[in-house]
Short mmCIF file of C-alpha atoms in Angstrom, two decimals:
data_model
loop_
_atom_site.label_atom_id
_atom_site.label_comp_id
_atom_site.label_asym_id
_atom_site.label_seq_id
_atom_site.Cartn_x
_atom_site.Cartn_y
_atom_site.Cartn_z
CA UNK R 12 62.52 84.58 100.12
CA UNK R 13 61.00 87.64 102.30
CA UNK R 14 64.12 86.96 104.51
CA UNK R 15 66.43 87.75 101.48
CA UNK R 16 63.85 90.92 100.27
CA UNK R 17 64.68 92.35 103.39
CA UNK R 18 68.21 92.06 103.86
CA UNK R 19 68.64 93.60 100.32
CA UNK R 20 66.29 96.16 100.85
CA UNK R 21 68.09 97.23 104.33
CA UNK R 22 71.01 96.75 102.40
CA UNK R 23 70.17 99.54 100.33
CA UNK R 24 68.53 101.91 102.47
CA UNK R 25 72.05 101.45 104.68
CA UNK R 26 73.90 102.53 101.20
CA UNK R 27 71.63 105.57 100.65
CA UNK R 28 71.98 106.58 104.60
CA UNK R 29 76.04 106.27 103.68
CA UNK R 30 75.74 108.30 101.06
CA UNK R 31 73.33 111.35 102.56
CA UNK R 32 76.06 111.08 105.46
CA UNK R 33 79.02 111.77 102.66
CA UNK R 34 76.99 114.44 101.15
CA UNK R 35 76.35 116.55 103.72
CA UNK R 36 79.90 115.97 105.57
CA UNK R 37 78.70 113.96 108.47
CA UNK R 38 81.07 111.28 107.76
CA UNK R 39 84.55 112.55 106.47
CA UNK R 40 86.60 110.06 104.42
CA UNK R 41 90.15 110.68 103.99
CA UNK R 42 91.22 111.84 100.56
CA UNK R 43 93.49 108.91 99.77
CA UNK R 44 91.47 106.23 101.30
CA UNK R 45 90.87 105.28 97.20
CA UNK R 46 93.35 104.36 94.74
CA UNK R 47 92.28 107.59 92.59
CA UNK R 48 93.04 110.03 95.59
CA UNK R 49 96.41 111.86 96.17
CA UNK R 50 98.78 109.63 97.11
CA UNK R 51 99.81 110.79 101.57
CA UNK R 52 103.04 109.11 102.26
CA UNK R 53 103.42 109.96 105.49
CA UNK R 54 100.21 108.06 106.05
CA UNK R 55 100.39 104.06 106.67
CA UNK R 56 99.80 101.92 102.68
CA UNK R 57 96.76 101.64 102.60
CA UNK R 58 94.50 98.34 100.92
CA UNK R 59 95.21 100.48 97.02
CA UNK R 60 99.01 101.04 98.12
CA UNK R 61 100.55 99.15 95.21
CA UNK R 62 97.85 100.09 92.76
CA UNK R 63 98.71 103.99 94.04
CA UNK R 64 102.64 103.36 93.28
CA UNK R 65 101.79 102.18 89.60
CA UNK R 66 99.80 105.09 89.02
CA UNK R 67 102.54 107.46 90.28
CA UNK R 68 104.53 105.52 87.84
CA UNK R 69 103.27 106.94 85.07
CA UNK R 70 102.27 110.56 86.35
CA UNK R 71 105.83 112.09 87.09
CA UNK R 72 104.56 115.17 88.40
CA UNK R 73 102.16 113.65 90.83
CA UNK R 74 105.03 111.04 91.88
CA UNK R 75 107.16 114.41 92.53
CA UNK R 76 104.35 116.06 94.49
CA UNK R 77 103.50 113.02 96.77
CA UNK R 78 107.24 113.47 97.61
CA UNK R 79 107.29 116.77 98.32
CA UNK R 80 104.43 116.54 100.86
CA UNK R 81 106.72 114.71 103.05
CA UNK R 82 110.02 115.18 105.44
CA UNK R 83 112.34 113.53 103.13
CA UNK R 84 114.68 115.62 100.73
CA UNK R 85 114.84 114.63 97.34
CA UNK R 86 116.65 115.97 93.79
CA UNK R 87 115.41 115.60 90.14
CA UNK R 88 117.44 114.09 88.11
CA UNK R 89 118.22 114.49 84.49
CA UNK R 90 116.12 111.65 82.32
CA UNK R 91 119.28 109.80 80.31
CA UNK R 92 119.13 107.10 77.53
CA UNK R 93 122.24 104.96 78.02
CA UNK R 94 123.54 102.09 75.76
CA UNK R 95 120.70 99.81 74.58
CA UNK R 96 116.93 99.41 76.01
CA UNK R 97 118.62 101.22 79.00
CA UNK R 98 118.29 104.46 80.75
CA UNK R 99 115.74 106.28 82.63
CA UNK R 100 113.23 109.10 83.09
CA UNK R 101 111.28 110.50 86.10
CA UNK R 102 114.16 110.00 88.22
CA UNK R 103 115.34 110.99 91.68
CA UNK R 104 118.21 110.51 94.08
CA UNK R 105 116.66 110.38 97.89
CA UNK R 106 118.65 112.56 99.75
CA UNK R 107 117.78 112.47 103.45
CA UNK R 108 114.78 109.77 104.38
CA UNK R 109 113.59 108.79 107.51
CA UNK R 110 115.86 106.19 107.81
CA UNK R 111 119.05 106.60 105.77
CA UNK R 112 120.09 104.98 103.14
CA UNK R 113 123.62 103.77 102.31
CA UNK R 114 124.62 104.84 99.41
CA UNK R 115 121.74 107.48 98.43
CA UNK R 116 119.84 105.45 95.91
CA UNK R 117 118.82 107.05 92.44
CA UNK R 118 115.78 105.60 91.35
CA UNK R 119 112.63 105.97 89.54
CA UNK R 120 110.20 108.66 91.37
CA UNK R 121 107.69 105.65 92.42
CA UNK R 122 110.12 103.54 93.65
CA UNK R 123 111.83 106.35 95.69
CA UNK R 124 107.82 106.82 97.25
CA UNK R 125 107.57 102.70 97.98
CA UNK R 126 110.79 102.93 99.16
CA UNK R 127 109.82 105.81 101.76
CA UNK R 128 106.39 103.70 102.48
CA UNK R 129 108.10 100.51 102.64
CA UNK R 130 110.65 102.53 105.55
CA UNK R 131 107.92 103.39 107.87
CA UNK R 132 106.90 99.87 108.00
CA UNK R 133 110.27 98.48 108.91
CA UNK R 134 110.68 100.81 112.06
CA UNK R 135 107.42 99.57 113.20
CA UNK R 136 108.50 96.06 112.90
CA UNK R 137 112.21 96.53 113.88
CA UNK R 138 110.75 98.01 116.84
CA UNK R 139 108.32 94.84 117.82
CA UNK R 140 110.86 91.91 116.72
CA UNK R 141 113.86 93.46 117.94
CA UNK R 142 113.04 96.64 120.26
CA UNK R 143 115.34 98.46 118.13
CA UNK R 144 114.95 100.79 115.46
CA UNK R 145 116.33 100.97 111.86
CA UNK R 146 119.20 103.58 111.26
CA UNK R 147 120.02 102.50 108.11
CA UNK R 148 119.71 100.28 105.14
CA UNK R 149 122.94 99.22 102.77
CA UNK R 150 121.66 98.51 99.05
CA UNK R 151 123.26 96.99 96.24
CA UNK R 152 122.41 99.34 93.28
CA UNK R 153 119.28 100.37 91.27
CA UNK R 154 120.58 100.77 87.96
CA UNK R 155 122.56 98.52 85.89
CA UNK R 156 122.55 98.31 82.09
CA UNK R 157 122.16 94.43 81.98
CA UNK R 158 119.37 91.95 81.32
CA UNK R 159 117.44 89.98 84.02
CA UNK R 160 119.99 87.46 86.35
CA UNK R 161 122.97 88.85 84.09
CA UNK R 162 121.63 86.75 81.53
CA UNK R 163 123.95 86.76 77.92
CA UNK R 164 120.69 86.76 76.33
CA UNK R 165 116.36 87.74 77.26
CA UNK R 166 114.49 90.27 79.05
CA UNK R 167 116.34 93.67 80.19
CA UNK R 168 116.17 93.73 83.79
CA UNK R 169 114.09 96.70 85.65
CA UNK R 170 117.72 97.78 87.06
CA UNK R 171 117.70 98.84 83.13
CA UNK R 172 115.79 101.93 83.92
CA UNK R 173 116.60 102.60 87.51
CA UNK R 174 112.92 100.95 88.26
CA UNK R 175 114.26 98.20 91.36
CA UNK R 176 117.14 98.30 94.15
CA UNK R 177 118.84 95.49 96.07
CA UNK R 178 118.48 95.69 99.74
CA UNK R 179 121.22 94.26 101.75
CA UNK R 180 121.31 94.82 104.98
CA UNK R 181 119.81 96.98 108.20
CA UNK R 182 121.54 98.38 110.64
CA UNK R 183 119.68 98.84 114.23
CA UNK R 184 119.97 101.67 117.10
CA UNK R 185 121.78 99.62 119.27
CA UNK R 186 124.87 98.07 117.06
CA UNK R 187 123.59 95.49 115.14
CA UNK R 188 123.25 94.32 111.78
CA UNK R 189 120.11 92.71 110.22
CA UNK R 190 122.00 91.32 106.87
CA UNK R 191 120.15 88.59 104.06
CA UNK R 192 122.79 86.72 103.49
CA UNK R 193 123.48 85.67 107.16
CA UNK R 194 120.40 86.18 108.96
CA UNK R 195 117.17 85.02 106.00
CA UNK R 196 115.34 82.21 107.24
CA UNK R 197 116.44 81.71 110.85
CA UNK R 198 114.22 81.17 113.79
CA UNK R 199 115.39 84.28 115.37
CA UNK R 200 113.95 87.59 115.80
CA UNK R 201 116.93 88.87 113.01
CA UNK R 202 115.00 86.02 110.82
CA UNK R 203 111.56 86.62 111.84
CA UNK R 204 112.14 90.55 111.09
CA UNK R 205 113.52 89.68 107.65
CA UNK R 206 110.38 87.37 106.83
CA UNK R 207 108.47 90.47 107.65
CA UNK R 208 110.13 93.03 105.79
CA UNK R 209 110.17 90.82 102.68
CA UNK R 210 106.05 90.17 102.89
CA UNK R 211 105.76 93.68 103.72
CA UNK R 212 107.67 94.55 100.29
CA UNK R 213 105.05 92.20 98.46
CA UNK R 214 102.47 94.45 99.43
CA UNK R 215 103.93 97.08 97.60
CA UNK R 216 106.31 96.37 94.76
CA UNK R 217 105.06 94.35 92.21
CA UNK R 218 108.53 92.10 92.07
CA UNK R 219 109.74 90.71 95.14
CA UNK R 220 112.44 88.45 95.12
CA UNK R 221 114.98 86.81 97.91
CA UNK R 222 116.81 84.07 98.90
CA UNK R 223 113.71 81.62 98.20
CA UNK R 224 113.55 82.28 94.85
CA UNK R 225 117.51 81.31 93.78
CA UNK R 226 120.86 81.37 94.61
CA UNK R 227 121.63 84.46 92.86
CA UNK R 228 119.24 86.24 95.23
CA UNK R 229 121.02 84.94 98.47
CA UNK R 230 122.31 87.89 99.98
CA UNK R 231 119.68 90.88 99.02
CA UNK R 232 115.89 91.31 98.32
CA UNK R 233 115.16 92.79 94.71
CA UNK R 234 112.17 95.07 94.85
CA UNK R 235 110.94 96.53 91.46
CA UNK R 236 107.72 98.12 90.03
CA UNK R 237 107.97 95.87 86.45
CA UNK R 238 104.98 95.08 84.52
CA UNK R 239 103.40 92.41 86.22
CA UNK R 240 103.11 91.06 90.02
CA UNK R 241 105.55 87.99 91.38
CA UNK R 242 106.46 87.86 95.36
CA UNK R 243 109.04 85.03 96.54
#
């Protein structure tokens, strides 16, 4: 029992020396370290990274600024309402990223900022499974007016409002092609670089799906920041 008094009590007097060191500035933590903080995309996601892409979500203007405080060039597009339960609002097209993307995609603001996250991590794995580096990344489309798997009847997809994109393929520095369809679930370096990119994307998106999930999935992965969190 004195064992356990102690331990708490250092416990505590370690908390209070933590937070004289904060106070006066001895110890300086950086300002999006917490989920509440600005989000720094040029900074590696963080532990709140997902939490920090649903709150740009719905904060358009802090979405927009988070952009703007990195290299990538980026235009505001005009919120539309098109057909039923579709449309969108708090969109952008991503005009020059660090690693291009083929065609420009025009998707919600947060998705646009995962989507620049997401990029940084893929160079850094291209780079140890293949010693190559990412040039460029073929998607399928973010928005479609259409409900979830095409489906005659249910939920609207999140390519309803621009909020998910399908991601194809990745072309390398030195000629080749990284695509789902051919290379997903191989023991190869091609495979072992699209297990990563797809577990990577579960750390941020909310909905990840790929060729694991079903067949309609077999040639792309579907990111999208929807309401609730499902990775396969």
């Amino acid at each position: 029992m004195k064992r356990f008094r102690r331990l708490v009590l250092f416990a505590l007097l370690a908390l209070v020396a933590a937070g004289g060191a904060l106070y006066e500035g001895w110890i300086r933590v950086p300002p999006d370290l917490f989920p509440w903080g600005p989000v720094m995309l040029d900074r590696k996601p963080g532990w709140f990274a997902n939490i920090q892409l649903n709150g740009l979500s719905t904060d358009g203007a802090a979405c927009r600024a988070a952009l703007g405080r990195t290299a990538m060039k980026f235009s505001v597009m005009a919120d539309r309402k098109i057909g039923e339960d579709c449309g969108f609002t708090n969109v952008v097209r991503a005009d020059a990223t660090s690693i291009a993307m083929s065609p420009r995609p025009v998707a919600t603001c947060a998705m646009t900022a995962g989507l620049y996250w997401w990029q940084q991590r893929l160079d850094a794995i291209a780079q140890a499974e293949l010693h190559s580096r990412v040039v460029r990344i073929d998607q399928l489309g973010t928005y479609a007016c259409r409900n979830i798997n095409s489906a005659a009847e249910g939920r609207r997809s999140q390519h309803a409002t621009a909020n998910a994109i399908d991601i194809a393929a990745f072309h390398l520095a030195d000629g080749r092609v990284i695509s789902v369809l051919k290379d997903y679930g191989k023991p190869t370096p091609e495979g072992r670089f699209l297990d990563a990119a797809h577990d990577e994307a579960c750390g941020l998106f909310n909905i990840v799906l790929g060729p694991d999930y079903n067949r309609l999935h077999a040639n792309h992965f579907h990111l999208d920041l929807g309401g609730f969190r499902f990775c396969r």
